[in-house]
Short mmCIF file of N, CA, C and O in Angstrom, two decimals:
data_model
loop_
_atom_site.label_atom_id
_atom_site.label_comp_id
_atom_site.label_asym_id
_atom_site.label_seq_id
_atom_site.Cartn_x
_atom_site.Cartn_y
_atom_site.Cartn_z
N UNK A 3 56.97 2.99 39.28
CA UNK A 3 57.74 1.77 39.44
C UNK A 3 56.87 0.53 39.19
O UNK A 3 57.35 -0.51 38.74
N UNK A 4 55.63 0.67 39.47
CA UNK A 4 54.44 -0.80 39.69
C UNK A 4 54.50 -0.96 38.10
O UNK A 4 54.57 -2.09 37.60
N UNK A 5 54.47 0.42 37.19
CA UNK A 5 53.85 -0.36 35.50
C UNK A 5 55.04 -0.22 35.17
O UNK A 5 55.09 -0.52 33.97
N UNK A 6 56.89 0.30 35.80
CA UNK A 6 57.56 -0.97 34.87
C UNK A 6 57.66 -2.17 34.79
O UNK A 6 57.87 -2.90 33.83
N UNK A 7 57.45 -2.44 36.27
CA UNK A 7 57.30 -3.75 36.98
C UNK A 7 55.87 -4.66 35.55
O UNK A 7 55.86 -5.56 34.72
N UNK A 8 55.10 -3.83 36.01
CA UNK A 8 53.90 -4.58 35.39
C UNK A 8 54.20 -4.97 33.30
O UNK A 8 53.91 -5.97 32.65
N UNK A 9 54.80 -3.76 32.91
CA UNK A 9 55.07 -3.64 31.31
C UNK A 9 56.28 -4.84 31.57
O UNK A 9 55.79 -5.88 31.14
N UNK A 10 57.54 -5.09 32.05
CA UNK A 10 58.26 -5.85 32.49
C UNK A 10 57.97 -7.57 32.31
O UNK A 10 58.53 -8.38 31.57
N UNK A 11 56.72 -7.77 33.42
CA UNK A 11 56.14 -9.17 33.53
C UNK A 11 55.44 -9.49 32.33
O UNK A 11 55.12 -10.68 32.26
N UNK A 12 55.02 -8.63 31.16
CA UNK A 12 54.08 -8.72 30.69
C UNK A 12 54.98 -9.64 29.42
O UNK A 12 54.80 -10.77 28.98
N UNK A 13 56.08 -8.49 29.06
CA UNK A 13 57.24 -9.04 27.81
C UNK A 13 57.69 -10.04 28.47
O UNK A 13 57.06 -11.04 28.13
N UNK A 14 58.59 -10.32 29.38
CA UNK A 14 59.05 -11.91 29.81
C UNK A 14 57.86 -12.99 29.94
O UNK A 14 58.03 -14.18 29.65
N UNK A 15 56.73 -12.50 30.36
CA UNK A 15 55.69 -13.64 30.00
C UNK A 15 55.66 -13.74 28.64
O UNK A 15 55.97 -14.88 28.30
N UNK A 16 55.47 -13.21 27.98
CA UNK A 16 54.97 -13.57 26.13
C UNK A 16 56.16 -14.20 25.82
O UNK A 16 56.19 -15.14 25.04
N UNK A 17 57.34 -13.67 26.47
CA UNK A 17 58.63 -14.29 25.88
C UNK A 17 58.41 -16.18 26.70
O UNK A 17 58.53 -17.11 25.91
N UNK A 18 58.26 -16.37 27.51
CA UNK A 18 58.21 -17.78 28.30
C UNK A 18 57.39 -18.37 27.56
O UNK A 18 57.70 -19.52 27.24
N UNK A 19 55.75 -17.65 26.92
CA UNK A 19 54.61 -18.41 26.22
C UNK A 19 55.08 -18.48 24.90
O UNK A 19 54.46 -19.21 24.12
N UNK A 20 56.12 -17.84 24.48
CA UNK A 20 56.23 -18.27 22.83
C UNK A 20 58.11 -19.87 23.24
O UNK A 20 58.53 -20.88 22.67
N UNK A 21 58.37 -19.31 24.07
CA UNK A 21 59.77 -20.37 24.44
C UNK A 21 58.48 -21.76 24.46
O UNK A 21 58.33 -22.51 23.50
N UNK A 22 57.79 -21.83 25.54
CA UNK A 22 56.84 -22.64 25.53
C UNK A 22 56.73 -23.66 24.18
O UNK A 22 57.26 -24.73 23.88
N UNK A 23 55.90 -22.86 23.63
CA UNK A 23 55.35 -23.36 22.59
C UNK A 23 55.95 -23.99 21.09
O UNK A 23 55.62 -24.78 20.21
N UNK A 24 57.10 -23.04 21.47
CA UNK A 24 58.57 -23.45 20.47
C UNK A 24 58.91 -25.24 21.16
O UNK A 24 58.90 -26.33 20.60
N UNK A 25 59.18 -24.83 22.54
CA UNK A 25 59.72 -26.40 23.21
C UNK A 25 58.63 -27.08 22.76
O UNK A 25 59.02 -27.68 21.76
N UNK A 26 57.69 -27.28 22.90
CA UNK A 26 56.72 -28.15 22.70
C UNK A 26 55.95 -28.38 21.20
O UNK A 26 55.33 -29.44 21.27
N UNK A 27 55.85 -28.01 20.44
CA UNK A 27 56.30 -27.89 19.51
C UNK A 27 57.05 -28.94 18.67
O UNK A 27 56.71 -29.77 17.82
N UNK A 28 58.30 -28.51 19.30
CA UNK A 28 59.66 -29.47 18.57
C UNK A 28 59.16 -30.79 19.41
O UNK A 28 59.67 -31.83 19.01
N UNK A 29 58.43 -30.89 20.30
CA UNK A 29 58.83 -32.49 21.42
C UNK A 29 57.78 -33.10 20.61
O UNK A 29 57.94 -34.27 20.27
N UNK A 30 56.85 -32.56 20.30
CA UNK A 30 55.30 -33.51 19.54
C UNK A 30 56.32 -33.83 18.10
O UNK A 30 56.65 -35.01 18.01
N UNK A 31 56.70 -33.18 17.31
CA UNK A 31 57.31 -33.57 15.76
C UNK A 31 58.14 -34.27 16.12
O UNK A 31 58.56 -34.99 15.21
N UNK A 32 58.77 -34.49 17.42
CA UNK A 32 59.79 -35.68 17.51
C UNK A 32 59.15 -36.92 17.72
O UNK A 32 59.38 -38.04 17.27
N UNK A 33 58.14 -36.39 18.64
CA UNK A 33 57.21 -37.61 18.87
C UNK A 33 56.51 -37.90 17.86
O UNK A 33 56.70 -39.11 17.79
N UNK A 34 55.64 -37.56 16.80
CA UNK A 34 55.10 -37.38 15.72
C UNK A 34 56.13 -38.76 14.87
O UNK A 34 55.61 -39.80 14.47
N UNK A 35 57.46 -38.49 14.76
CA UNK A 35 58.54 -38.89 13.76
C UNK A 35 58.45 -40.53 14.60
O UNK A 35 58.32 -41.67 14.16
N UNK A 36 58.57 -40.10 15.71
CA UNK A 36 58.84 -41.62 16.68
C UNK A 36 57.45 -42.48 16.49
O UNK A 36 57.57 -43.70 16.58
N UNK A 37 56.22 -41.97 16.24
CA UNK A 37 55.00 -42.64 15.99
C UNK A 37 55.54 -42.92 14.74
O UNK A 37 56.40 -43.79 14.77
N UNK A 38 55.25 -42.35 13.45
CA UNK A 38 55.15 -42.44 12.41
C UNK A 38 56.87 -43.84 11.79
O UNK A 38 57.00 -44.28 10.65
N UNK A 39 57.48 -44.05 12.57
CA UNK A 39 58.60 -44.96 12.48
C UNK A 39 58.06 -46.08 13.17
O UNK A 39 58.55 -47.14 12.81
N UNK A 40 57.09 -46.16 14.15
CA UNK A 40 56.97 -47.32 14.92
C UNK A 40 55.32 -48.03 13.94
O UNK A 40 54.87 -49.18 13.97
N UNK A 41 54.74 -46.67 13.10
CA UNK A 41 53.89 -47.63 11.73
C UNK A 41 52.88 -47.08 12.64
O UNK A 41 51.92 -47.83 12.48
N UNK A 42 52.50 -46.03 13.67
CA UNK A 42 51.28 -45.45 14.61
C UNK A 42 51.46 -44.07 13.36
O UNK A 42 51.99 -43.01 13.70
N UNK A 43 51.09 -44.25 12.36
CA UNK A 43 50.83 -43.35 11.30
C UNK A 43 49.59 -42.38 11.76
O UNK A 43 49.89 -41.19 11.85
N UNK A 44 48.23 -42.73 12.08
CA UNK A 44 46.87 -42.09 12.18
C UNK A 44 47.74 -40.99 13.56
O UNK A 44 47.57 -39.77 13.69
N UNK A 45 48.74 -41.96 14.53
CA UNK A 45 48.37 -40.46 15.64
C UNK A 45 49.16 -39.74 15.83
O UNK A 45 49.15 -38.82 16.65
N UNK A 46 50.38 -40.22 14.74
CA UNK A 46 51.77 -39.00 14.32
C UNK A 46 50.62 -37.85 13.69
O UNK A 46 50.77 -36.63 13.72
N UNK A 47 49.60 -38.49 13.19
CA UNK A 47 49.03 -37.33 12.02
C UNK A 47 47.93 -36.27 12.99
O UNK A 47 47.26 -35.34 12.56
N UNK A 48 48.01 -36.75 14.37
CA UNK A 48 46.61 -35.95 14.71
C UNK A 48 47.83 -34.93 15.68
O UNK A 48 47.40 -33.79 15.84
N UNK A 49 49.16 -35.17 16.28
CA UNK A 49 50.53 -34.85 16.67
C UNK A 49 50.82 -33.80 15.51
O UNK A 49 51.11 -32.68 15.95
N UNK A 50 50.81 -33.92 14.12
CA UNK A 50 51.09 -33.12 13.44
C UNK A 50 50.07 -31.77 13.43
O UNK A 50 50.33 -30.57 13.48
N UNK A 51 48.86 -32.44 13.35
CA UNK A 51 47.56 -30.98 13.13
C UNK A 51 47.48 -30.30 14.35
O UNK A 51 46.75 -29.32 14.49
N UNK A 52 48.34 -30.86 15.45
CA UNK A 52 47.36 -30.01 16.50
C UNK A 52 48.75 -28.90 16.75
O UNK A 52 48.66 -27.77 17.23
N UNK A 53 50.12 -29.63 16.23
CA UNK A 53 51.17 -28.76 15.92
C UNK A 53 50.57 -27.36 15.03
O UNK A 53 50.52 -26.22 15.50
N UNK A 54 50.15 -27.75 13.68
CA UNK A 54 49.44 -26.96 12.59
C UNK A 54 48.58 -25.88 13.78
O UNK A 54 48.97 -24.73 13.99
N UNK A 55 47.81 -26.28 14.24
CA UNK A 55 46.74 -24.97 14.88
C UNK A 55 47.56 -24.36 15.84
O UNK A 55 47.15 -23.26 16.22
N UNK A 56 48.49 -24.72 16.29
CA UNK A 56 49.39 -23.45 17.18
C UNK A 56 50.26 -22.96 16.00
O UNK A 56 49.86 -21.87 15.59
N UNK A 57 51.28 -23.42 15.39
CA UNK A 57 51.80 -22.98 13.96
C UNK A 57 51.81 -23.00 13.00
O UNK A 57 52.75 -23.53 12.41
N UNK A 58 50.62 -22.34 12.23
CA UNK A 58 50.22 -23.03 10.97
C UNK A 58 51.53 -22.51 10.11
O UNK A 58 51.46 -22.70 8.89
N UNK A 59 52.70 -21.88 10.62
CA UNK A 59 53.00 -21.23 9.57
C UNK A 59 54.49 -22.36 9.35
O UNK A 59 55.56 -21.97 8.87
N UNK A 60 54.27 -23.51 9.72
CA UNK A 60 55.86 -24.33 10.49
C UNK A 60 55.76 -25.31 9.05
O UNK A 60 54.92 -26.14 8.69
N UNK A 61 57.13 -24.75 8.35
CA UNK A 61 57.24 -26.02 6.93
C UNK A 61 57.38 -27.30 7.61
O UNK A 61 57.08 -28.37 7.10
N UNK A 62 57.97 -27.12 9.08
CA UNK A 62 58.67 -28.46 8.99
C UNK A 62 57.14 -29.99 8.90
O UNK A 62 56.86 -31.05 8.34
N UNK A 63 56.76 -29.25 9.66
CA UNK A 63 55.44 -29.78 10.17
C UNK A 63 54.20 -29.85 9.38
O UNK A 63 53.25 -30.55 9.74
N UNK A 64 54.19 -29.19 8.41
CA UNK A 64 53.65 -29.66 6.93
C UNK A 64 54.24 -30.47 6.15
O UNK A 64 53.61 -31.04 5.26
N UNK A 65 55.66 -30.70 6.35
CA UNK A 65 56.29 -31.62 5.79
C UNK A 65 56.10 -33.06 5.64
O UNK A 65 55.89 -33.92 4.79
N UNK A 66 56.28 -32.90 6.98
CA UNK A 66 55.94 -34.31 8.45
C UNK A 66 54.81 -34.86 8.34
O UNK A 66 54.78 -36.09 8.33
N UNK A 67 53.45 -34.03 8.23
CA UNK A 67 52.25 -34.22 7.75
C UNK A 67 52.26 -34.77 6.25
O UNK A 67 51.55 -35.75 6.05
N UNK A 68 52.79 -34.38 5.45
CA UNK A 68 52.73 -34.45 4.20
C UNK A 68 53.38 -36.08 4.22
O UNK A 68 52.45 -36.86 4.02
N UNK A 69 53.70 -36.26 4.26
CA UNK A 69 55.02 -37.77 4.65
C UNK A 69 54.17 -39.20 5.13
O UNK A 69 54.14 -40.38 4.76
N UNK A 70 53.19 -37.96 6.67
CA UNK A 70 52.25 -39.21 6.84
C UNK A 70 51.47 -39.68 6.18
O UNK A 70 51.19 -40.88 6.19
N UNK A 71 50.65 -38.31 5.02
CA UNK A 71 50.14 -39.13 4.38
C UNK A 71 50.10 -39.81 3.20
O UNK A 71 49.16 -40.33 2.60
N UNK A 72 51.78 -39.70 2.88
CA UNK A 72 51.98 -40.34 2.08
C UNK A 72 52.26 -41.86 2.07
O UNK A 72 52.45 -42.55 1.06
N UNK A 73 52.24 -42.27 3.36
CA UNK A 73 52.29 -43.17 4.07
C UNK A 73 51.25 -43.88 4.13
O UNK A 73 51.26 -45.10 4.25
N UNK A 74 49.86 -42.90 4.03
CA UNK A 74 48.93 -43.94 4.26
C UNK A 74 47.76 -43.84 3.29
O UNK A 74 46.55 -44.05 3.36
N UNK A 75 48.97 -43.27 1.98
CA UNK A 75 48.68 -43.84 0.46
C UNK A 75 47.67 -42.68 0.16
O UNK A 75 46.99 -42.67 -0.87
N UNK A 76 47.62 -41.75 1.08
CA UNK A 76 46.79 -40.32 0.59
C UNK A 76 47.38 -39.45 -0.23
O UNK A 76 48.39 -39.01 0.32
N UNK A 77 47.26 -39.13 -1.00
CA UNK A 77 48.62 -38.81 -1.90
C UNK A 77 48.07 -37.31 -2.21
O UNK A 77 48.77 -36.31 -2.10
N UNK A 78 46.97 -37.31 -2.53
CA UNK A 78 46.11 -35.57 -2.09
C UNK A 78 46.34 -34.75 -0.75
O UNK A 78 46.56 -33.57 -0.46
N UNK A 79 46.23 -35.54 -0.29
CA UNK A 79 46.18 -34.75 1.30
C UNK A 79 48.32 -34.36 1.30
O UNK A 79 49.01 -33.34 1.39
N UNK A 80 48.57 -35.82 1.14
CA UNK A 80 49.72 -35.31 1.20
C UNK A 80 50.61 -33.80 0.23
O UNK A 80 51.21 -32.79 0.59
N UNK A 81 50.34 -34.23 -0.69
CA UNK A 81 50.50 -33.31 -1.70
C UNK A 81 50.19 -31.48 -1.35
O UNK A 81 50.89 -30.52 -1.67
N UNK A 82 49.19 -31.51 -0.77
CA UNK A 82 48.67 -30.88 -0.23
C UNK A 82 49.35 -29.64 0.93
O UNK A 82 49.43 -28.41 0.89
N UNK A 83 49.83 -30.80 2.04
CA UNK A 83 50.74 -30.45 3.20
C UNK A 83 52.08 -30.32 2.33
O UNK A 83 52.62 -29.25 2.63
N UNK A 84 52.84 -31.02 1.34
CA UNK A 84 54.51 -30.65 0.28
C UNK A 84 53.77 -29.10 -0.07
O UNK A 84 53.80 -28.17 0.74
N UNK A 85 53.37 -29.05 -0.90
CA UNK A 85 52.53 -28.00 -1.29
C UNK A 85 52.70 -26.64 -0.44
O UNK A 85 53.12 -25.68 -1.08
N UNK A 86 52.50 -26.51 0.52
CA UNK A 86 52.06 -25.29 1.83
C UNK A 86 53.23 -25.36 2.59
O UNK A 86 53.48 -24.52 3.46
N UNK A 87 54.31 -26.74 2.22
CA UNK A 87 55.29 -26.74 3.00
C UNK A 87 56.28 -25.50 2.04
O UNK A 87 56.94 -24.51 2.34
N UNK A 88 55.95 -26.21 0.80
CA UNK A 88 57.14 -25.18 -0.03
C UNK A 88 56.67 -24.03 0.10
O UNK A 88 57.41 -23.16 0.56
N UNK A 89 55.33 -23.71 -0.27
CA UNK A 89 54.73 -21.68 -0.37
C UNK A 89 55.63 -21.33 0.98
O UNK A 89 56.57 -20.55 1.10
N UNK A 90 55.10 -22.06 1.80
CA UNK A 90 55.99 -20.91 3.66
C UNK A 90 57.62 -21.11 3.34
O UNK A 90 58.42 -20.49 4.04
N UNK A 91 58.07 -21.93 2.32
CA UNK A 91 59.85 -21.88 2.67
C UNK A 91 60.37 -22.80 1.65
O UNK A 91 60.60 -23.96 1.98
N UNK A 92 60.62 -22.32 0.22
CA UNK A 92 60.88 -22.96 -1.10
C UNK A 92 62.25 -23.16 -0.89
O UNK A 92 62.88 -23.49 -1.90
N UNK A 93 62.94 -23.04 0.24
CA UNK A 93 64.61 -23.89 0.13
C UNK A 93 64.51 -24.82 1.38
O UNK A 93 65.59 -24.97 1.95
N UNK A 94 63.50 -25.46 1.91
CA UNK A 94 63.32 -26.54 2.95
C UNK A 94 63.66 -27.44 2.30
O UNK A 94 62.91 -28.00 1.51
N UNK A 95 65.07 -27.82 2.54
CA UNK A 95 65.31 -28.91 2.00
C UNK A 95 65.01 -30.22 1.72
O UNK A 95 65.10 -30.90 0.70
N UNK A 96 64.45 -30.58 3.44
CA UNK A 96 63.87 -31.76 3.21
C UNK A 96 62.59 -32.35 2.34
O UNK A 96 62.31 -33.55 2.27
N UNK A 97 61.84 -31.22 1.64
CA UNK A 97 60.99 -31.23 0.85
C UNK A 97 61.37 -31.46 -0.28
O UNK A 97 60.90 -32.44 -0.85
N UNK A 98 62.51 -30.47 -1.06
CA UNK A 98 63.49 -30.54 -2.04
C UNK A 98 63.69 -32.22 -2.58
O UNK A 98 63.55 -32.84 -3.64
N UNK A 99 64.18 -32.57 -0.84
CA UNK A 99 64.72 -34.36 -1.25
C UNK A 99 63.63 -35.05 -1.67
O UNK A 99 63.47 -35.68 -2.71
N UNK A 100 62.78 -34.82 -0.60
CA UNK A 100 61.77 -36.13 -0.99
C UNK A 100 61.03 -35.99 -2.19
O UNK A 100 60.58 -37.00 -2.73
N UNK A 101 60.81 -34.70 -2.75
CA UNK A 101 60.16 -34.34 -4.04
C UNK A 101 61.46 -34.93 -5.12
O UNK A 101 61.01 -35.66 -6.00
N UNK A 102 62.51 -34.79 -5.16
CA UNK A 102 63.29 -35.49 -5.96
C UNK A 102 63.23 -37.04 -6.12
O UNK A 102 63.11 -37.71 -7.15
N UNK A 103 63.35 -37.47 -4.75
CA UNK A 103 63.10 -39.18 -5.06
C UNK A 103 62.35 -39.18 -5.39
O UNK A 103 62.53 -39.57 -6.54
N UNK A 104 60.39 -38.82 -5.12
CA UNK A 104 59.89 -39.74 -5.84
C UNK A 104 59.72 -39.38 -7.10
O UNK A 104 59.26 -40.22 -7.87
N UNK A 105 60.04 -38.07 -7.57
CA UNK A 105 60.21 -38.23 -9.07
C UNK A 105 60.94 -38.96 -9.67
O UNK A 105 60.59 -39.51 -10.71
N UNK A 106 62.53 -39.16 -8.94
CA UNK A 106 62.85 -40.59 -9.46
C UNK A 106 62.56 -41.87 -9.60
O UNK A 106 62.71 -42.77 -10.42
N UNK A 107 62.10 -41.68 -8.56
CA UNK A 107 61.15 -43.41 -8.78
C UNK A 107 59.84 -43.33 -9.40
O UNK A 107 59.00 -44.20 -9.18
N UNK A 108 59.59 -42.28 -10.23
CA UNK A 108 58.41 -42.33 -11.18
C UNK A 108 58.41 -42.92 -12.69
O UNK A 108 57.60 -43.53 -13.38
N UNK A 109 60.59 -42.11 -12.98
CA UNK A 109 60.81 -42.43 -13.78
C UNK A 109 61.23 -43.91 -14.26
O UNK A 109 61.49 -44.12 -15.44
#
């Protein structure tokens, strides 16, 4: 009875540490979005990387990254984060868009 108990605590914990990290997660890229709108560009971007080292695998958040630094005229770096956003998820739309405008506004 103790190691179903124990096998038991073990899956609902990993399940609470990945809920965790999902919630939090989404609250920094909101916050991230809320910096990066209020023109606090440098600490949406340090909000975005520290997102990156718990999920490197998150388009959205390469996106987001990618955005900031397009923002602050890094256009490599940004490129960079569009780039790694599309390899993890080539129908993220919001990448789709913004890669369309500024090709329009190139032309």
């Amino acid at each position: 009875m103790l190691l179903l108990f124990f096998i038991w605590h073990r899956s609902t914990g990993a399940l609470w540490r990945s809920a965790l990290v999902t919630a939090l997660t989404g609250i920094q890229l909101m916050l991230g979005r809320a910096l990066q709108g209020s023109g606090q560009i440098d600490a949406a971007v340090i909000l975005y990387k520290d997102v990156l080292k718990r999920t490197p695998y998150d388009p959205q958040a390469h996106y987001l990254a990618g955005t900031a630094y397009e923002t602050l005229e890094a256009y490599d770096k940004a490129l960079t984060y569009y780039t790694e956003a599309a390899r993890l998820d080539s129908r993220f739309l919001p990448l789709r868009d913004r890669l369309t405008e500024r090709l329009q506004q190139e032309e």
